[in-house]
Amino acid sequence: KPKKNIQRVAIDAKADGTFKADIYSSAKGGKISAEVEIQTLKGEKVESFTGAYDGVKYQISGNVKSPQLWNPESPSLYIAVFKLKSGNEVIHQHTERFGFRTVEVRESDGIYVNNVRIKLKGVNRHTFHPDFGRTSSKAFSIAAVKLMKEMNMNAVRMSHYPPEKHFLDVCDSLGLFVLDELTGWQKPSYDKEVGLKLLREMVKRDVNHP
């Protein structure tokens, strides 16, 4: 990467088309600007937005009219191409795949996705294969998610550790809710020094998966 680069981004794309993104960068404002171009999976431009530096990160927001929404039955996805620019020159570029959806937990009611109440029907999963042990691949991920979908499931719980990146990519594209999980060492340990570090890294890695 160049010295001034995009370190990571966090996307929040709602069902009403609201798009927000935090861009964490080694560039600290000044003459450096940030922008995003939202594209279809075929690379067709949908919208583009520019952002401003708030002293910690670049923030971008905008609205996409009538986006195709992500849900397990119709897992529509988009691409966000983020750019750091000095004038018209692109210094660094970073791409993320995401989906527009709104997830709500309504007290004493249930879980709603895109304003529709849902039930999670799924299974616990370990990264394990009877022939290859804990060796994994994207092909294994595709086979596992297809099996769950064929059994009319819509969710999977990661027991008890975050999955491989390609497993989340497959859940995004084939339509499966994921209960991401970090091991708790038998007793609640997330508020301890090591637990907080691991939790922070898991959220930073997986935040953009719809």
PDB file of C-alpha atoms in Angstrom:
ATOM      1  CA  LYS A   1       0.000   0.000   0.000  1.00  0.00           C
ATOM      2  CA  PRO A   2       1.103   3.611  -0.443  1.00  0.00           C
ATOM      3  CA  LYS A   3       2.056   5.575   2.670  1.00  0.00           C
ATOM      4  CA  LYS A   4      -1.338   7.320   2.629  1.00  0.00           C
ATOM      5  CA  ASN A   5      -3.854   4.522   2.341  1.00  0.00           C
ATOM      6  CA  ILE A   6      -7.263   3.197   3.332  1.00  0.00           C
ATOM      7  CA  GLN A   7      -6.774   0.928   6.334  1.00  0.00           C
ATOM      8  CA  ARG A   8     -10.367  -0.300   6.666  1.00  0.00           C
ATOM      9  CA  VAL A   9     -13.962   0.795   6.155  1.00  0.00           C
ATOM     10  CA  ALA A  10     -17.226   0.180   8.025  1.00  0.00           C
ATOM     11  CA  ILE A  11     -20.393   0.267   5.916  1.00  0.00           C
ATOM     12  CA  ASP A  12     -23.945   0.772   7.176  1.00  0.00           C
ATOM     13  CA  ALA A  13     -26.448   0.342   4.314  1.00  0.00           C
ATOM     14  CA  LYS A  14     -30.131   0.433   5.285  1.00  0.00           C
ATOM     15  CA  ALA A  15     -33.217  -0.895   3.531  1.00  0.00           C
ATOM     16  CA  ASP A  16     -34.430   2.645   2.743  1.00  0.00           C
ATOM     17  CA  GLY A  17     -31.315   3.231   0.649  1.00  0.00           C
ATOM     18  CA  THR A  18     -29.397   5.181   3.274  1.00  0.00           C
ATOM     19  CA  PHE A  19     -25.679   4.566   2.836  1.00  0.00           C
ATOM     20  CA  LYS A  20     -23.078   5.526   5.441  1.00  0.00           C
ATOM     21  CA  ALA A  21     -19.436   4.585   5.669  1.00  0.00           C
ATOM     22  CA  ASP A  22     -16.554   5.303   8.019  1.00  0.00           C
ATOM     23  CA  ILE A  23     -13.171   5.240   6.274  1.00  0.00           C
ATOM     24  CA  TYR A  24     -10.170   4.768   8.535  1.00  0.00           C
ATOM     25  CA  SER A  25      -7.009   5.986   6.842  1.00  0.00           C
ATOM     26  CA  SER A  26      -3.405   6.906   7.429  1.00  0.00           C
ATOM     27  CA  ALA A  27      -4.245  10.165   5.607  1.00  0.00           C
ATOM     28  CA  LYS A  28      -5.450  12.847   7.996  1.00  0.00           C
ATOM     29  CA  GLY A  29      -7.504  15.215   5.923  1.00  0.00           C
ATOM     30  CA  GLY A  30      -5.778  18.276   4.519  1.00  0.00           C
ATOM     31  CA  LYS A  31      -5.684  18.100   0.725  1.00  0.00           C
ATOM     32  CA  ILE A  32      -6.676  14.435   0.731  1.00  0.00           C
ATOM     33  CA  SER A  33     -10.349  13.688   0.017  1.00  0.00           C
ATOM     34  CA  ALA A  34     -12.387  10.484   0.059  1.00  0.00           C
ATOM     35  CA  GLU A  35     -15.159   9.261  -2.185  1.00  0.00           C
ATOM     36  CA  VAL A  36     -17.105   6.075  -2.891  1.00  0.00           C
ATOM     37  CA  GLU A  37     -18.718   4.734  -6.028  1.00  0.00           C
ATOM     38  CA  ILE A  38     -21.506   2.209  -5.537  1.00  0.00           C
ATOM     39  CA  GLN A  39     -21.722  -0.346  -8.319  1.00  0.00           C
ATOM     40  CA  THR A  40     -23.728  -3.420  -9.241  1.00  0.00           C
ATOM     41  CA  LEU A  41     -21.876  -6.747  -9.189  1.00  0.00           C
ATOM     42  CA  LYS A  42     -21.427  -6.270 -12.950  1.00  0.00           C
ATOM     43  CA  GLY A  43     -19.548  -3.031 -12.336  1.00  0.00           C
ATOM     44  CA  GLU A  44     -22.318  -0.671 -13.442  1.00  0.00           C
ATOM     45  CA  LYS A  45     -22.323   2.644 -11.560  1.00  0.00           C
ATOM     46  CA  VAL A  46     -25.302   3.267  -9.271  1.00  0.00           C
ATOM     47  CA  GLU A  47     -24.302   6.348  -7.249  1.00  0.00           C
ATOM     48  CA  SER A  48     -21.214   8.145  -5.980  1.00  0.00           C
ATOM     49  CA  PHE A  49     -20.686  10.175  -2.812  1.00  0.00           C
ATOM     50  CA  THR A  50     -17.863  12.237  -1.323  1.00  0.00           C
ATOM     51  CA  GLY A  51     -16.932  12.518   2.322  1.00  0.00           C
ATOM     52  CA  ALA A  52     -15.160  14.729   4.823  1.00  0.00           C
ATOM     53  CA  TYR A  53     -12.521  14.134   7.496  1.00  0.00           C
ATOM     54  CA  ASP A  54     -13.871  14.502  11.045  1.00  0.00           C
ATOM     55  CA  GLY A  55     -10.537  14.467  12.875  1.00  0.00           C
ATOM     56  CA  VAL A  56     -10.474  10.688  13.288  1.00  0.00           C
ATOM     57  CA  LYS A  57     -11.824   9.219  10.037  1.00  0.00           C
ATOM     58  CA  TYR A  58     -13.477  10.122   6.762  1.00  0.00           C
ATOM     59  CA  GLN A  59     -17.284   9.928   6.818  1.00  0.00           C
ATOM     60  CA  ILE A  60     -19.394   9.416   3.714  1.00  0.00           C
ATOM     61  CA  SER A  61     -23.176   9.397   3.484  1.00  0.00           C
ATOM     62  CA  GLY A  62     -25.800   9.449   0.777  1.00  0.00           C
ATOM     63  CA  ASN A  63     -28.938   7.755  -0.479  1.00  0.00           C
ATOM     64  CA  VAL A  64     -29.553   5.173  -3.193  1.00  0.00           C
ATOM     65  CA  LYS A  65     -33.029   5.194  -4.693  1.00  0.00           C
ATOM     66  CA  SER A  66     -34.944   1.892  -4.509  1.00  0.00           C
ATOM     67  CA  PRO A  67     -32.005  -0.473  -3.968  1.00  0.00           C
ATOM     68  CA  GLN A  68     -32.371  -4.221  -4.356  1.00  0.00           C
ATOM     69  CA  LEU A  69     -32.488  -5.467  -0.751  1.00  0.00           C
ATOM     70  CA  TRP A  70     -30.531  -8.263   0.851  1.00  0.00           C
ATOM     71  CA  ASN A  71     -32.458 -11.098   2.532  1.00  0.00           C
ATOM     72  CA  PRO A  72     -32.043 -14.898   2.578  1.00  0.00           C
ATOM     73  CA  GLU A  73     -34.524 -15.420  -0.270  1.00  0.00           C
ATOM     74  CA  SER A  74     -33.052 -12.668  -2.449  1.00  0.00           C
ATOM     75  CA  PRO A  75     -29.476 -11.930  -1.343  1.00  0.00           C
ATOM     76  CA  SER A  76     -28.820  -8.897  -3.544  1.00  0.00           C
ATOM     77  CA  LEU A  77     -25.330  -7.455  -3.254  1.00  0.00           C
ATOM     78  CA  TYR A  78     -23.516  -4.320  -4.372  1.00  0.00           C
ATOM     79  CA  ILE A  79     -19.888  -3.227  -4.600  1.00  0.00           C
ATOM     80  CA  ALA A  80     -18.468  -0.110  -2.952  1.00  0.00           C
ATOM     81  CA  VAL A  81     -15.247   1.257  -4.440  1.00  0.00           C
ATOM     82  CA  PHE A  82     -13.584   3.647  -2.000  1.00  0.00           C
ATOM     83  CA  LYS A  83     -10.928   6.094  -3.200  1.00  0.00           C
ATOM     84  CA  LEU A  84      -8.475   8.425  -1.504  1.00  0.00           C
ATOM     85  CA  LYS A  85      -7.724  11.332  -3.829  1.00  0.00           C
ATOM     86  CA  SER A  86      -5.339  14.250  -4.001  1.00  0.00           C
ATOM     87  CA  GLY A  87      -7.095  16.548  -6.428  1.00  0.00           C
ATOM     88  CA  ASN A  88      -8.051  14.274  -9.335  1.00  0.00           C
ATOM     89  CA  GLU A  89      -5.291  11.757  -8.624  1.00  0.00           C
ATOM     90  CA  VAL A  90      -6.322   8.474  -6.953  1.00  0.00           C
ATOM     91  CA  ILE A  91      -3.791   7.690  -4.211  1.00  0.00           C
ATOM     92  CA  HIS A  92      -5.337   4.438  -2.987  1.00  0.00           C
ATOM     93  CA  GLN A  93      -8.422   2.359  -3.758  1.00  0.00           C
ATOM     94  CA  HIS A  94     -10.282  -0.217  -1.651  1.00  0.00           C
ATOM     95  CA  THR A  95     -13.272  -2.394  -2.602  1.00  0.00           C
ATOM     96  CA  GLU A  96     -15.957  -3.933  -0.372  1.00  0.00           C
ATOM     97  CA  ARG A  97     -19.029  -6.046  -1.187  1.00  0.00           C
ATOM     98  CA  PHE A  98     -22.159  -5.242   0.815  1.00  0.00           C
ATOM     99  CA  GLY A  99     -25.956  -5.411   0.890  1.00  0.00           C
ATOM    100  CA  PHE A 100     -28.747  -3.001   1.762  1.00  0.00           C
ATOM    101  CA  ARG A 101     -30.791  -4.310   4.714  1.00  0.00           C
ATOM    102  CA  THR A 102     -32.099  -3.134   8.085  1.00  0.00           C
ATOM    103  CA  VAL A 103     -31.864  -5.482  11.073  1.00  0.00           C
ATOM    104  CA  GLU A 104     -33.805  -4.624  14.238  1.00  0.00           C
ATOM    105  CA  VAL A 105     -34.255  -6.407  17.557  1.00  0.00           C
ATOM    106  CA  ARG A 106     -37.605  -5.192  18.892  1.00  0.00           C
ATOM    107  CA  GLU A 107     -38.082  -5.635  22.623  1.00  0.00           C
ATOM    108  CA  SER A 108     -40.629  -8.314  23.604  1.00  0.00           C
ATOM    109  CA  ASP A 109     -41.372  -8.867  19.925  1.00  0.00           C
ATOM    110  CA  GLY A 110     -38.586 -10.346  17.842  1.00  0.00           C
ATOM    111  CA  ILE A 111     -36.041  -9.844  15.094  1.00  0.00           C
ATOM    112  CA  TYR A 112     -37.060  -7.835  12.043  1.00  0.00           C
ATOM    113  CA  VAL A 113     -35.213  -7.677   8.736  1.00  0.00           C
ATOM    114  CA  ASN A 114     -36.372  -4.995   6.287  1.00  0.00           C
ATOM    115  CA  ASN A 115     -39.424  -4.451   8.517  1.00  0.00           C
ATOM    116  CA  VAL A 116     -40.445  -8.126   8.271  1.00  0.00           C
ATOM    117  CA  ARG A 117     -40.466 -10.312  11.401  1.00  0.00           C
ATOM    118  CA  ILE A 118     -38.312 -13.389  10.937  1.00  0.00           C
ATOM    119  CA  LYS A 119     -37.493 -16.641  12.683  1.00  0.00           C
ATOM    120  CA  LEU A 120     -33.955 -17.909  12.688  1.00  0.00           C
ATOM    121  CA  LYS A 121     -33.905 -21.587  11.695  1.00  0.00           C
ATOM    122  CA  GLY A 122     -30.416 -22.959  11.588  1.00  0.00           C
ATOM    123  CA  VAL A 123     -27.612 -25.081  12.926  1.00  0.00           C
ATOM    124  CA  ASN A 124     -24.310 -24.776  14.792  1.00  0.00           C
ATOM    125  CA  ARG A 125     -21.207 -25.203  12.652  1.00  0.00           C
ATOM    126  CA  HIS A 126     -17.589 -26.113  13.252  1.00  0.00           C
ATOM    127  CA  THR A 127     -14.887 -25.707  10.628  1.00  0.00           C
ATOM    128  CA  PHE A 128     -14.339 -29.430  10.269  1.00  0.00           C
ATOM    129  CA  HIS A 129     -14.366 -32.034   7.491  1.00  0.00           C
ATOM    130  CA  PRO A 130     -14.292 -35.822   8.075  1.00  0.00           C
ATOM    131  CA  ASP A 131     -11.557 -36.282   5.447  1.00  0.00           C
ATOM    132  CA  PHE A 132      -9.517 -33.103   5.784  1.00  0.00           C
ATOM    133  CA  GLY A 133      -9.897 -32.152   9.453  1.00  0.00           C
ATOM    134  CA  ARG A 134      -9.760 -28.393  10.022  1.00  0.00           C
ATOM    135  CA  THR A 135      -8.325 -27.680   6.592  1.00  0.00           C
ATOM    136  CA  SER A 136     -10.872 -25.535   4.786  1.00  0.00           C
ATOM    137  CA  SER A 137     -11.553 -24.040   1.366  1.00  0.00           C
ATOM    138  CA  LYS A 138     -14.158 -21.938  -0.388  1.00  0.00           C
ATOM    139  CA  ALA A 139     -15.478 -25.109  -2.052  1.00  0.00           C
ATOM    140  CA  PHE A 140     -16.192 -26.574   1.396  1.00  0.00           C
ATOM    141  CA  SER A 141     -17.951 -23.352   2.401  1.00  0.00           C
ATOM    142  CA  ILE A 142     -20.152 -23.448  -0.696  1.00  0.00           C
ATOM    143  CA  ALA A 143     -21.065 -27.092  -0.068  1.00  0.00           C
ATOM    144  CA  ALA A 144     -21.906 -26.411   3.598  1.00  0.00           C
ATOM    145  CA  VAL A 145     -24.095 -23.373   2.890  1.00  0.00           C
ATOM    146  CA  LYS A 146     -25.883 -25.145   0.019  1.00  0.00           C
ATOM    147  CA  LEU A 147     -26.635 -28.083   2.324  1.00  0.00           C
ATOM    148  CA  MET A 148     -28.153 -25.773   4.942  1.00  0.00           C
ATOM    149  CA  LYS A 149     -30.212 -23.953   2.307  1.00  0.00           C
ATOM    150  CA  GLU A 150     -31.444 -27.257   0.873  1.00  0.00           C
ATOM    151  CA  MET A 151     -32.632 -28.213   4.375  1.00  0.00           C
ATOM    152  CA  ASN A 152     -34.711 -24.992   4.484  1.00  0.00           C
ATOM    153  CA  MET A 153     -32.443 -23.268   7.006  1.00  0.00           C
ATOM    154  CA  ASN A 154     -31.831 -19.529   6.987  1.00  0.00           C
ATOM    155  CA  ALA A 155     -29.201 -19.163   9.735  1.00  0.00           C
ATOM    156  CA  VAL A 156     -25.943 -20.587  11.043  1.00  0.00           C
ATOM    157  CA  ARG A 157     -24.200 -20.079  14.378  1.00  0.00           C
ATOM    158  CA  MET A 158     -20.405 -19.982  14.490  1.00  0.00           C
ATOM    159  CA  SER A 159     -19.555 -22.270  17.390  1.00  0.00           C
ATOM    160  CA  HIS A 160     -17.378 -21.022  18.917  1.00  0.00           C
ATOM    161  CA  TYR A 161     -15.083 -18.833  16.838  1.00  0.00           C
ATOM    162  CA  PRO A 162     -15.262 -16.527  13.825  1.00  0.00           C
ATOM    163  CA  PRO A 163     -15.340 -18.400  10.494  1.00  0.00           C
ATOM    164  CA  GLU A 164     -13.022 -18.148   7.516  1.00  0.00           C
ATOM    165  CA  LYS A 165     -13.570 -15.054   5.381  1.00  0.00           C
ATOM    166  CA  HIS A 166     -14.742 -17.136   2.422  1.00  0.00           C
ATOM    167  CA  PHE A 167     -17.498 -18.736   4.524  1.00  0.00           C
ATOM    168  CA  LEU A 168     -18.987 -15.291   5.229  1.00  0.00           C
ATOM    169  CA  ASP A 169     -18.659 -14.376   1.554  1.00  0.00           C
ATOM    170  CA  VAL A 170     -20.670 -17.472   0.611  1.00  0.00           C
ATOM    171  CA  CYS A 171     -23.335 -16.703   3.251  1.00  0.00           C
ATOM    172  CA  ASP A 172     -23.646 -13.217   1.746  1.00  0.00           C
ATOM    173  CA  SER A 173     -24.064 -14.463  -1.818  1.00  0.00           C
ATOM    174  CA  LEU A 174     -26.305 -17.504  -1.168  1.00  0.00           C
ATOM    175  CA  GLY A 175     -28.403 -15.928   1.608  1.00  0.00           C
ATOM    176  CA  LEU A 176     -27.753 -17.115   5.154  1.00  0.00           C
ATOM    177  CA  PHE A 177     -27.936 -15.221   8.449  1.00  0.00           C
ATOM    178  CA  VAL A 178     -24.755 -15.601  10.524  1.00  0.00           C
ATOM    179  CA  LEU A 179     -24.487 -15.491  14.301  1.00  0.00           C
ATOM    180  CA  ASP A 180     -20.830 -14.540  14.529  1.00  0.00           C
ATOM    181  CA  GLU A 181     -19.235 -15.715  17.750  1.00  0.00           C
ATOM    182  CA  LEU A 182     -16.095 -15.256  19.797  1.00  0.00           C
ATOM    183  CA  THR A 183     -15.106 -17.911  22.301  1.00  0.00           C
ATOM    184  CA  GLY A 184     -15.795 -16.994  25.940  1.00  0.00           C
ATOM    185  CA  TRP A 185     -13.474 -19.462  27.694  1.00  0.00           C
ATOM    186  CA  GLN A 186     -16.317 -20.994  29.780  1.00  0.00           C
ATOM    187  CA  LYS A 187     -16.761 -17.777  31.807  1.00  0.00           C
ATOM    188  CA  PRO A 188     -17.651 -14.336  30.405  1.00  0.00           C
ATOM    189  CA  SER A 189     -14.310 -12.854  29.417  1.00  0.00           C
ATOM    190  CA  TYR A 190     -15.171 -10.256  26.793  1.00  0.00           C
ATOM    191  CA  ASP A 191     -14.583  -7.334  29.163  1.00  0.00           C
ATOM    192  CA  LYS A 192     -11.057  -8.494  30.009  1.00  0.00           C
ATOM    193  CA  GLU A 193      -7.999  -7.097  28.228  1.00  0.00           C
ATOM    194  CA  VAL A 194      -7.489 -10.012  25.808  1.00  0.00           C
ATOM    195  CA  GLY A 195     -11.208 -10.512  25.200  1.00  0.00           C
ATOM    196  CA  LEU A 196     -11.708  -6.875  24.229  1.00  0.00           C
ATOM    197  CA  LYS A 197      -8.830  -7.050  21.743  1.00  0.00           C
ATOM    198  CA  LEU A 198     -10.228 -10.170  20.081  1.00  0.00           C
ATOM    199  CA  LEU A 199     -13.782  -8.808  20.020  1.00  0.00           C
ATOM    200  CA  ARG A 200     -12.586  -5.558  18.444  1.00  0.00           C
ATOM    201  CA  GLU A 201     -10.697  -7.439  15.723  1.00  0.00           C
ATOM    202  CA  MET A 202     -13.704  -9.663  14.950  1.00  0.00           C
ATOM    203  CA  VAL A 203     -16.031  -6.688  14.547  1.00  0.00           C
ATOM    204  CA  LYS A 204     -13.502  -4.802  12.400  1.00  0.00           C
ATOM    205  CA  ARG A 205     -13.046  -7.834  10.121  1.00  0.00           C
ATOM    206  CA  ASP A 206     -16.695  -8.852   9.713  1.00  0.00           C
ATOM    207  CA  VAL A 207     -18.657  -5.562   9.983  1.00  0.00           C
ATOM    208  CA  ASN A 208     -19.402  -5.210   6.259  1.00  0.00           C
ATOM    209  CA  HIS A 209     -21.116  -8.563   5.741  1.00  0.00           C
ATOM    210  CA  PRO A 210     -24.883  -8.067   5.316  1.00  0.00           C
TER     211      PRO A 210
END
